[in-house]
Short mmCIF file of N, CA, C and O in Angstrom, two decimals:
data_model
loop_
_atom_site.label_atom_id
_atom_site.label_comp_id
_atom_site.label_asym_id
_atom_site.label_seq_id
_atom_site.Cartn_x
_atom_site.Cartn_y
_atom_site.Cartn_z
N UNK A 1 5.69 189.19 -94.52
CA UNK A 1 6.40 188.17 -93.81
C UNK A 1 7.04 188.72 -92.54
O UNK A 1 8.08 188.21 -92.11
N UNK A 2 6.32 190.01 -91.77
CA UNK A 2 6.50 190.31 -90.69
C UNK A 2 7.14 188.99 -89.90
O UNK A 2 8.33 188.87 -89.61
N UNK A 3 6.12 188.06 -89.62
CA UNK A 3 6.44 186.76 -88.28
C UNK A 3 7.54 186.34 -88.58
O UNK A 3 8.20 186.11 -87.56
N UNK A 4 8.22 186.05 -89.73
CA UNK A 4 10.13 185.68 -89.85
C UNK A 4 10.45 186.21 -89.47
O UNK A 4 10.57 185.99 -88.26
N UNK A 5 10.94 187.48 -89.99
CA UNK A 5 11.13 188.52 -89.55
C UNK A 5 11.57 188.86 -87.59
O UNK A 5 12.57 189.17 -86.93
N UNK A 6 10.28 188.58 -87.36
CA UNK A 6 10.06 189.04 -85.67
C UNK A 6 11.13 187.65 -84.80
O UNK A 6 11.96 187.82 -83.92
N UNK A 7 10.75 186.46 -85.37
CA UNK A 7 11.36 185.50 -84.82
C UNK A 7 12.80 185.35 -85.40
O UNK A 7 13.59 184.70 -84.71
N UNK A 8 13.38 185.98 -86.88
CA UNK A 8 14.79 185.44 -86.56
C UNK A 8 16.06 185.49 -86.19
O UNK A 8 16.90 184.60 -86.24
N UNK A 9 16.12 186.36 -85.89
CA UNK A 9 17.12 186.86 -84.02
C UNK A 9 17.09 185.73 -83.25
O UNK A 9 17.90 184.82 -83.06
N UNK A 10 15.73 186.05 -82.75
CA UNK A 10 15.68 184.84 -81.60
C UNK A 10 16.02 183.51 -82.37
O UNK A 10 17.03 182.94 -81.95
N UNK A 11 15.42 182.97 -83.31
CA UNK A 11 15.93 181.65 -84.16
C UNK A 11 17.65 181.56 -84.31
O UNK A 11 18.18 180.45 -84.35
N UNK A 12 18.20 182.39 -84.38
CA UNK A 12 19.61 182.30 -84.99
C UNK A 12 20.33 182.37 -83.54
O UNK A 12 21.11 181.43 -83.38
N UNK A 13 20.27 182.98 -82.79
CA UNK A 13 20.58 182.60 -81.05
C UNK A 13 20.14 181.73 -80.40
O UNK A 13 20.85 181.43 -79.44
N UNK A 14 18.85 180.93 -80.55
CA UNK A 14 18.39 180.37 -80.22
C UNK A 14 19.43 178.72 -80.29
O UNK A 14 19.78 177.85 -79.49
N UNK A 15 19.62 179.04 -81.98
CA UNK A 15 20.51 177.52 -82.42
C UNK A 15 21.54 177.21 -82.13
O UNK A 15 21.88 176.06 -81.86
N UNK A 16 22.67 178.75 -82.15
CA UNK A 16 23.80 178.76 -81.64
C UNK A 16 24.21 177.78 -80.52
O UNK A 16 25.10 176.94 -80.40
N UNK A 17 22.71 178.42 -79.38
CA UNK A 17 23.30 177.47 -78.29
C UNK A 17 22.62 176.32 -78.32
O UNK A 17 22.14 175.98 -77.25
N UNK A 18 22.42 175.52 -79.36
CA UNK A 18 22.62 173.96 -79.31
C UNK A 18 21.11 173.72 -79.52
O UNK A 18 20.76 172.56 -79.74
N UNK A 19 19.89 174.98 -79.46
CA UNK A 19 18.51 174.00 -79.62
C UNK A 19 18.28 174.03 -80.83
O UNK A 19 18.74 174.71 -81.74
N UNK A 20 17.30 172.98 -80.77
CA UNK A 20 16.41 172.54 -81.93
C UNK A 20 14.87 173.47 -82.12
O UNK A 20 13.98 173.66 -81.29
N UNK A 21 14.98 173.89 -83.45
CA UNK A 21 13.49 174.78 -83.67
C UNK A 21 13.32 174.29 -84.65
O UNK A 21 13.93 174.30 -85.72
N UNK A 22 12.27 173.73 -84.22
CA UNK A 22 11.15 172.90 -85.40
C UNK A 22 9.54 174.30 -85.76
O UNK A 22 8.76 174.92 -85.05
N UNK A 23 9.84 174.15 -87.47
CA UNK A 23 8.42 175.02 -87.76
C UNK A 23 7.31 174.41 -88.21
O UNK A 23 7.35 173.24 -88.60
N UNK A 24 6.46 174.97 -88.21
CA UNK A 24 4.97 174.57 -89.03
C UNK A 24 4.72 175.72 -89.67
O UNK A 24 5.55 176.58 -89.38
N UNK A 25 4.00 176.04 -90.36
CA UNK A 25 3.54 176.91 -91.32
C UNK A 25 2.25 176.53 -91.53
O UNK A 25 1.95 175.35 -91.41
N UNK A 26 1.10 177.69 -91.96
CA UNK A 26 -0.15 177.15 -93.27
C UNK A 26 0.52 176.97 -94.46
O UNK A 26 1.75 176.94 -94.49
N UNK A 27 -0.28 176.84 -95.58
CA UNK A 27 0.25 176.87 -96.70
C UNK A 27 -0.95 178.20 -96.84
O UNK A 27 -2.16 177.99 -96.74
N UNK A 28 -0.39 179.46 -97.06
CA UNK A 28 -0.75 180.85 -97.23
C UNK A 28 -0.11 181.66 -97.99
O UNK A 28 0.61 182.50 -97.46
N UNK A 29 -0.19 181.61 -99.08
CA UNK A 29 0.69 182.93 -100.02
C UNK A 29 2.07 181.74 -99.85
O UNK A 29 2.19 180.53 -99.69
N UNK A 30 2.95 182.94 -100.01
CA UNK A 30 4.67 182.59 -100.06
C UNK A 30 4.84 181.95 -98.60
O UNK A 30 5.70 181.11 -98.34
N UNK A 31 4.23 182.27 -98.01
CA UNK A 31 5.17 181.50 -96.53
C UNK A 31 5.48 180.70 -96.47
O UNK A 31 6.49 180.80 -95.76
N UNK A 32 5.29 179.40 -96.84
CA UNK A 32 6.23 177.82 -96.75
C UNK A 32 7.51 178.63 -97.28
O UNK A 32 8.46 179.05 -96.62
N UNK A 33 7.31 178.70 -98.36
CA UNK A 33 8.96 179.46 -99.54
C UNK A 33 9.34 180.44 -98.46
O UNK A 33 10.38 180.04 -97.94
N UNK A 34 9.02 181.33 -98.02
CA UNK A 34 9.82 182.21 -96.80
C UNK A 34 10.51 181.64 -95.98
O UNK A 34 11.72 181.85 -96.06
N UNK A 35 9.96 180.65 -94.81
CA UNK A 35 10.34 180.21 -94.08
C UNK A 35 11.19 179.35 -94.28
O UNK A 35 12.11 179.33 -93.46
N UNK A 36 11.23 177.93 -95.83
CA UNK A 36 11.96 177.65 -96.05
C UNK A 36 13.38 177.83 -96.32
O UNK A 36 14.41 177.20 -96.06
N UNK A 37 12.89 179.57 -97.30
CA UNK A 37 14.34 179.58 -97.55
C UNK A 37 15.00 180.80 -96.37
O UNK A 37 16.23 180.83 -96.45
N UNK A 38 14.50 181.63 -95.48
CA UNK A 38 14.91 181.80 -94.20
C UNK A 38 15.75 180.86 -93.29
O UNK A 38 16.96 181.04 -93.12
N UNK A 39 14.85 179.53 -92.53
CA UNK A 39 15.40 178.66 -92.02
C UNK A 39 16.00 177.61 -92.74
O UNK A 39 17.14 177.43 -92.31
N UNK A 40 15.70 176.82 -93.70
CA UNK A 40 15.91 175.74 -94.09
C UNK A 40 14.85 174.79 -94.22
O UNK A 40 14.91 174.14 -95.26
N UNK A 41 13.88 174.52 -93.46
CA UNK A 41 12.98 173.69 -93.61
C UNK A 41 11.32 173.99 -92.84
O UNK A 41 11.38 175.07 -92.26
N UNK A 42 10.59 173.66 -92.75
CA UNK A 42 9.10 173.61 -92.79
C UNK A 42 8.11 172.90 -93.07
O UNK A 42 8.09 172.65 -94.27
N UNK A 43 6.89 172.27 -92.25
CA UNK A 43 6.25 171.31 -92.15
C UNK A 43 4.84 172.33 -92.19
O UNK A 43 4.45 173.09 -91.29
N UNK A 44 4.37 172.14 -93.22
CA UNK A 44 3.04 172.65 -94.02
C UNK A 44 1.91 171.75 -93.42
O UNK A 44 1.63 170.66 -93.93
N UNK A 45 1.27 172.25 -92.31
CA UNK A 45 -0.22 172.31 -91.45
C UNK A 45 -1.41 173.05 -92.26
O UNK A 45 -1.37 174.25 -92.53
N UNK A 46 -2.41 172.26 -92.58
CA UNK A 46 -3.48 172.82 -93.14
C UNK A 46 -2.88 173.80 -94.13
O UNK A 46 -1.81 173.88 -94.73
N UNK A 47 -4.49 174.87 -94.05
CA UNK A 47 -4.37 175.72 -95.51
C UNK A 47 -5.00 176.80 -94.79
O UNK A 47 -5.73 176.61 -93.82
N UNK A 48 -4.68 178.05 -95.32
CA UNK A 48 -5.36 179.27 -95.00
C UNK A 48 -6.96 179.01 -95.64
O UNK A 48 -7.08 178.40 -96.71
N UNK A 49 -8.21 179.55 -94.87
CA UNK A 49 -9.10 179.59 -94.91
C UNK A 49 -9.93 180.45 -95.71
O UNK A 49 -9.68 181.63 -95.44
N UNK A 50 -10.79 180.32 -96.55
CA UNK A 50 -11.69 181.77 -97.14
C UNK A 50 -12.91 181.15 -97.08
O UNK A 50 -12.98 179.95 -97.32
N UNK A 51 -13.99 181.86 -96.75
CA UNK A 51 -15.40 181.58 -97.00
C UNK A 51 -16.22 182.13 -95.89
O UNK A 51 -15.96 183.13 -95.23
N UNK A 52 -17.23 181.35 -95.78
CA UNK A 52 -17.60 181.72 -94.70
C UNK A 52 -17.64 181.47 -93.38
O UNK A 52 -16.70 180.71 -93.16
N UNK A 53 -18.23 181.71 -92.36
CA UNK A 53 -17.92 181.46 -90.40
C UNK A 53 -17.84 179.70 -90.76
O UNK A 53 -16.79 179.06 -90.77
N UNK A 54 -19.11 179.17 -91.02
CA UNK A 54 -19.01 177.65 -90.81
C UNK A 54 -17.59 176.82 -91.60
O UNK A 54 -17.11 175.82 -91.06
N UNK A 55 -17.02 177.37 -92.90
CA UNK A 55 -16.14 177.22 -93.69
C UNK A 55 -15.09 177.14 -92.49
O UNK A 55 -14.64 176.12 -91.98
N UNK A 56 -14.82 178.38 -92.19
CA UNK A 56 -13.36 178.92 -91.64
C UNK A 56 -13.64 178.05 -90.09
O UNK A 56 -12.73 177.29 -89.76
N UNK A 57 -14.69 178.14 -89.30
CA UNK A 57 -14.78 177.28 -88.32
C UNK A 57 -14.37 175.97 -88.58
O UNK A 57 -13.49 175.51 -87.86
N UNK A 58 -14.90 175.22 -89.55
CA UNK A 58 -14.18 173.45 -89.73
C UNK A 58 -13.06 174.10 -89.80
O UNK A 58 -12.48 174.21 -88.72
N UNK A 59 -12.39 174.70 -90.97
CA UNK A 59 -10.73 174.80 -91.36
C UNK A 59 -9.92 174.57 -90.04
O UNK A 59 -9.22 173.62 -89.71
N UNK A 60 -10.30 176.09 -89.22
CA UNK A 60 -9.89 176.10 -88.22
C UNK A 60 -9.26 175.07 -86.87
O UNK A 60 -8.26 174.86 -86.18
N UNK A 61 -10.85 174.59 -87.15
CA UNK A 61 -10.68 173.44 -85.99
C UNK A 61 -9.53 172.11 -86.60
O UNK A 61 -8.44 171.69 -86.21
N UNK A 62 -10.22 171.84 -87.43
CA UNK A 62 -9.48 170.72 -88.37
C UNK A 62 -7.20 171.06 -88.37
O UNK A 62 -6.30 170.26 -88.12
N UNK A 63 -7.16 172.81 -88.82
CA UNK A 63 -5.59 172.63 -88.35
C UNK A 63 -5.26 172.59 -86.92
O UNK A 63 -4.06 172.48 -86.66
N UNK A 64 -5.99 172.66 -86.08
CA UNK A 64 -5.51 172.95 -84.78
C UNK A 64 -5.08 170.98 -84.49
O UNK A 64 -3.91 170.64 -84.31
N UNK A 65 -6.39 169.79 -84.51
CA UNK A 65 -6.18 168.95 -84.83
C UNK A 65 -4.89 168.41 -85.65
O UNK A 65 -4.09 167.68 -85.06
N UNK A 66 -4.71 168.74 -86.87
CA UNK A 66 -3.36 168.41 -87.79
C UNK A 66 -2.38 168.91 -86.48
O UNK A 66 -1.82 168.18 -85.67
N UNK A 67 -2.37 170.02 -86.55
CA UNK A 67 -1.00 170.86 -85.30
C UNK A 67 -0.91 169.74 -84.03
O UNK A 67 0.07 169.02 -83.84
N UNK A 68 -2.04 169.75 -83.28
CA UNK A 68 -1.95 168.90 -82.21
C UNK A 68 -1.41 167.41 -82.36
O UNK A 68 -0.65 166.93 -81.52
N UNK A 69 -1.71 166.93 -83.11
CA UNK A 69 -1.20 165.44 -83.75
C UNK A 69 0.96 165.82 -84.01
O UNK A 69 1.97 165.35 -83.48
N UNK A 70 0.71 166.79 -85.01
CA UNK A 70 2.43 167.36 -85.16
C UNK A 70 2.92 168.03 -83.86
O UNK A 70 3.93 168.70 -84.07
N UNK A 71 2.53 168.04 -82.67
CA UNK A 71 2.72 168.56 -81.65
C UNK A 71 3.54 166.88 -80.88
O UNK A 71 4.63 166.33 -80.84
N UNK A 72 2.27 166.70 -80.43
CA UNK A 72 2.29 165.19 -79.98
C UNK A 72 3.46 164.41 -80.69
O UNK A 72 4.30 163.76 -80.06
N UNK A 73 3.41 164.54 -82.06
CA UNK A 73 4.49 163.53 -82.73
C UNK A 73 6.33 164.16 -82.08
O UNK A 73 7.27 163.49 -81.66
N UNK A 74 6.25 165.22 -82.21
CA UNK A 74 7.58 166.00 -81.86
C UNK A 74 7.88 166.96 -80.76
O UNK A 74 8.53 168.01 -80.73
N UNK A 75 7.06 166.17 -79.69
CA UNK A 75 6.81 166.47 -78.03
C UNK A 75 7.89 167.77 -77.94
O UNK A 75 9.10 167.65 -77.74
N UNK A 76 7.15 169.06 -78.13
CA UNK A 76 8.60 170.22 -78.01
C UNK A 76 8.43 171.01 -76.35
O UNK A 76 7.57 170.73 -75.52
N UNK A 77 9.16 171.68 -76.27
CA UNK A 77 9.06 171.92 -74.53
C UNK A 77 8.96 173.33 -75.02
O UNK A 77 9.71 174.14 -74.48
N UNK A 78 8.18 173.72 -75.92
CA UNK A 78 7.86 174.73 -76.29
C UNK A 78 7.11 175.17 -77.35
O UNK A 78 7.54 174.71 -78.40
N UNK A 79 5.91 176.06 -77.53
CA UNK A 79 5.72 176.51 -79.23
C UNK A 79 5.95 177.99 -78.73
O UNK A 79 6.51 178.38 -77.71
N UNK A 80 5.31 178.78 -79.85
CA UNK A 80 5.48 179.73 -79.77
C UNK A 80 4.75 180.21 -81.11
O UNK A 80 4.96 179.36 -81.98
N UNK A 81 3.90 181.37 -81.63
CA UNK A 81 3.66 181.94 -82.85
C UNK A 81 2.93 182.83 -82.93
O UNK A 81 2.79 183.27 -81.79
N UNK A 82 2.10 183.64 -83.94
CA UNK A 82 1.42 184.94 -84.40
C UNK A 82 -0.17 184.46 -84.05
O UNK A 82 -1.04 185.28 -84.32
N UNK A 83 -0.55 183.27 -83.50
CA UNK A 83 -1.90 182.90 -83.78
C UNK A 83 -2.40 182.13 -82.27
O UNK A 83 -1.44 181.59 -81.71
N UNK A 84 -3.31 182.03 -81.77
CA UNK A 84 -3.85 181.36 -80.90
C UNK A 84 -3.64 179.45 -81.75
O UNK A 84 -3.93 178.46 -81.07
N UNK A 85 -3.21 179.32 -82.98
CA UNK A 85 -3.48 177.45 -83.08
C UNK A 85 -2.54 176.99 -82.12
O UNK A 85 -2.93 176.40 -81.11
N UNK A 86 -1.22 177.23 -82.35
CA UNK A 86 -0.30 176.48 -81.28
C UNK A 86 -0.79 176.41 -79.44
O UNK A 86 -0.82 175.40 -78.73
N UNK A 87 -1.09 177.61 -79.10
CA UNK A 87 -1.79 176.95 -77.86
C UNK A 87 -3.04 176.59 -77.83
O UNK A 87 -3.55 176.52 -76.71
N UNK A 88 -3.57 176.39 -78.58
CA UNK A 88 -4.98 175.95 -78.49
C UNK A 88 -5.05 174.27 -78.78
O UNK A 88 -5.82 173.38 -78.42
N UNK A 89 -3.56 174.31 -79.80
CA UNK A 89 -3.51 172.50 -80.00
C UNK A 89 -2.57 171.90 -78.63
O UNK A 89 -2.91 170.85 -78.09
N UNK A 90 -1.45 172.64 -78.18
CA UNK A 90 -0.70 172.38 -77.14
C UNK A 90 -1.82 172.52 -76.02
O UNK A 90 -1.85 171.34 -75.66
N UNK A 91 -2.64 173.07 -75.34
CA UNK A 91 -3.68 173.00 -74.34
C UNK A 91 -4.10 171.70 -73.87
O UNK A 91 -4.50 170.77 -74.57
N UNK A 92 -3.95 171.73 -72.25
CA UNK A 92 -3.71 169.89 -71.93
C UNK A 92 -2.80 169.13 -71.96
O UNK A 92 -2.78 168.01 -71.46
N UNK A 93 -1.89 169.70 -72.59
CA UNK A 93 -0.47 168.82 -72.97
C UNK A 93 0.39 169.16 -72.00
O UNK A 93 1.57 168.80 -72.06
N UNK A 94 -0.04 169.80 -71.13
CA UNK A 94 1.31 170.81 -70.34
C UNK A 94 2.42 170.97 -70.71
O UNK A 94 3.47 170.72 -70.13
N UNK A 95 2.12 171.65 -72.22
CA UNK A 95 3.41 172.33 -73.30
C UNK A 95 3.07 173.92 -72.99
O UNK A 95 2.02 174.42 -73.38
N UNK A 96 3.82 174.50 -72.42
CA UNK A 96 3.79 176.16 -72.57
C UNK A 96 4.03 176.71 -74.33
O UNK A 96 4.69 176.34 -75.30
N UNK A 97 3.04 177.82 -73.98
CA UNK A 97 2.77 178.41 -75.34
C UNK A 97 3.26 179.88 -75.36
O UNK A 97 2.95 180.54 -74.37
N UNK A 98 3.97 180.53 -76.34
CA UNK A 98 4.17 181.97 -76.05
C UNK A 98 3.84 182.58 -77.44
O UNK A 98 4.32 182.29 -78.54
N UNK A 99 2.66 183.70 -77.04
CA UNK A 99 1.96 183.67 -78.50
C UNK A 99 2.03 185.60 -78.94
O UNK A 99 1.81 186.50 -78.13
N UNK A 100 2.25 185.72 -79.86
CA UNK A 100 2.52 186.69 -80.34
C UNK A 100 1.46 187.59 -80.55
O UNK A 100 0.94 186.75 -81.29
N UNK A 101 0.75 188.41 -80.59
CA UNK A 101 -0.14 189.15 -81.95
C UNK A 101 -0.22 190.98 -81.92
O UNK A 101 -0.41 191.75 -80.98
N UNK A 102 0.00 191.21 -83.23
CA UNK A 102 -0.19 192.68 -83.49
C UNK A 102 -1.40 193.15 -84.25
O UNK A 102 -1.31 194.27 -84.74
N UNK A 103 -2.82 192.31 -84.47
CA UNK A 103 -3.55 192.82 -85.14
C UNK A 103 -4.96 193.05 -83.85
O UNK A 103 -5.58 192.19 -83.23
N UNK A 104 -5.06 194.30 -83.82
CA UNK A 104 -5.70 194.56 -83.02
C UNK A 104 -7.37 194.02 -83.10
O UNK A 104 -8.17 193.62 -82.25
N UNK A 105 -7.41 194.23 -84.60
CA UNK A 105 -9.02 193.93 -84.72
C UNK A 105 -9.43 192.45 -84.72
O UNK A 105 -10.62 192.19 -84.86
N UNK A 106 -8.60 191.53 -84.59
CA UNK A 106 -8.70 190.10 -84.46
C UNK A 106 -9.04 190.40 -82.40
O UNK A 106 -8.53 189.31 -82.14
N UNK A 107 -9.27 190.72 -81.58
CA UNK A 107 -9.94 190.45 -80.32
C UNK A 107 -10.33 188.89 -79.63
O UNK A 107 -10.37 188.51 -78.46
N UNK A 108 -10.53 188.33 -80.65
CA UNK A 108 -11.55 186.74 -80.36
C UNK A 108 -9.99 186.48 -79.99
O UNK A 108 -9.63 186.52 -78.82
N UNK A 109 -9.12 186.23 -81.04
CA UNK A 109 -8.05 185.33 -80.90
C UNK A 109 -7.30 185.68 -79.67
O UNK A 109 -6.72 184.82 -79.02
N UNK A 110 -7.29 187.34 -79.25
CA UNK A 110 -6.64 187.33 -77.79
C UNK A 110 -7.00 186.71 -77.35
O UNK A 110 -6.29 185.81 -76.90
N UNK A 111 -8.65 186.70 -77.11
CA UNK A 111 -9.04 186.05 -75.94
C UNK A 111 -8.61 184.57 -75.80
O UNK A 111 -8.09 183.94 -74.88
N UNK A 112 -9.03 184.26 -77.08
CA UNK A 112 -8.29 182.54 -77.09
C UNK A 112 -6.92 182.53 -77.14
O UNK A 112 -6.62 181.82 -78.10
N UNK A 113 -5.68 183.06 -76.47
CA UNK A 113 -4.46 182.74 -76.45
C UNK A 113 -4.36 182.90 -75.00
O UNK A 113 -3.28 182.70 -74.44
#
C-alpha cells in the first residue's frame, strides 16, 4: 500500500486548507479497506484484471470508461494517481492529470501518461 502511503501528507495538507479529495480505487487485494480506513471513504472503479492481453485489454478499457463517467459526474480540477487510467479517462476534458509511477518494467504505461 505504497500509493497511501506516498499521497498522505499531501492528503492531510491538502484538507487542512479547505479542499475536497475525492478517491477511486480498483477493487484489488485490501485497497478499498486501506484507503477507507486511511481516508474515510472510497468509490470502487472496476476490478483488477488477470488473464490474458484481450482479457486485461476489455478490463482495462471498460475502467477507464467507469472512471471517465465518475470523472464527468464529480467535475474535479484535478486527478492525480500510480496509473495512466486517470489521465487517460480525464483526456479531452481539459482536467490536468499528475501521474505517479515507480515500476520501471511497466514502459507502455509511461508512455501512455
Amino acid at each position: 500500500m505504497a500509493d497511501v502511503n506516498f499521497y498522505k501528507n499531501a492528503i492531510d495538507l491538502l484538507r487542512k486548507e479547505g479542499h475536497e479529495i475525492i478517491f477511486s480505487v480498483i477493487d484489488r487485494g485490501n485497497l478499498p479497506n486501506v484507503v477507507i480506513k486511511e481516508f474515510g471513504e472510497a468509490t470502487i472503479i472496476g476490478k483488477h484484471s488477470k488473464g490474458n492481453i484481450i482479457t486485461k485489454t476489455y478490463n482495462n478499457l471498460k475502467r477507464i470508461l467507469l472512471l471517465r463517467n465518475f470523472i464527468k459526474k464529480i467535475d474535479p480540477d484535478i486527478v492525480t494517481s500510480f496509473s495512466y487510467y486517470p489521465a487517460a479517462a480525464a483526456f479531452g476534458k481539459n482536467i490536468p492529470s499528475v501521474i505517479f509511477h515507480d515500476d520501471v518494467e511497466y514502459r507502455l504505461q509511461f508512455r501512455l501518461c
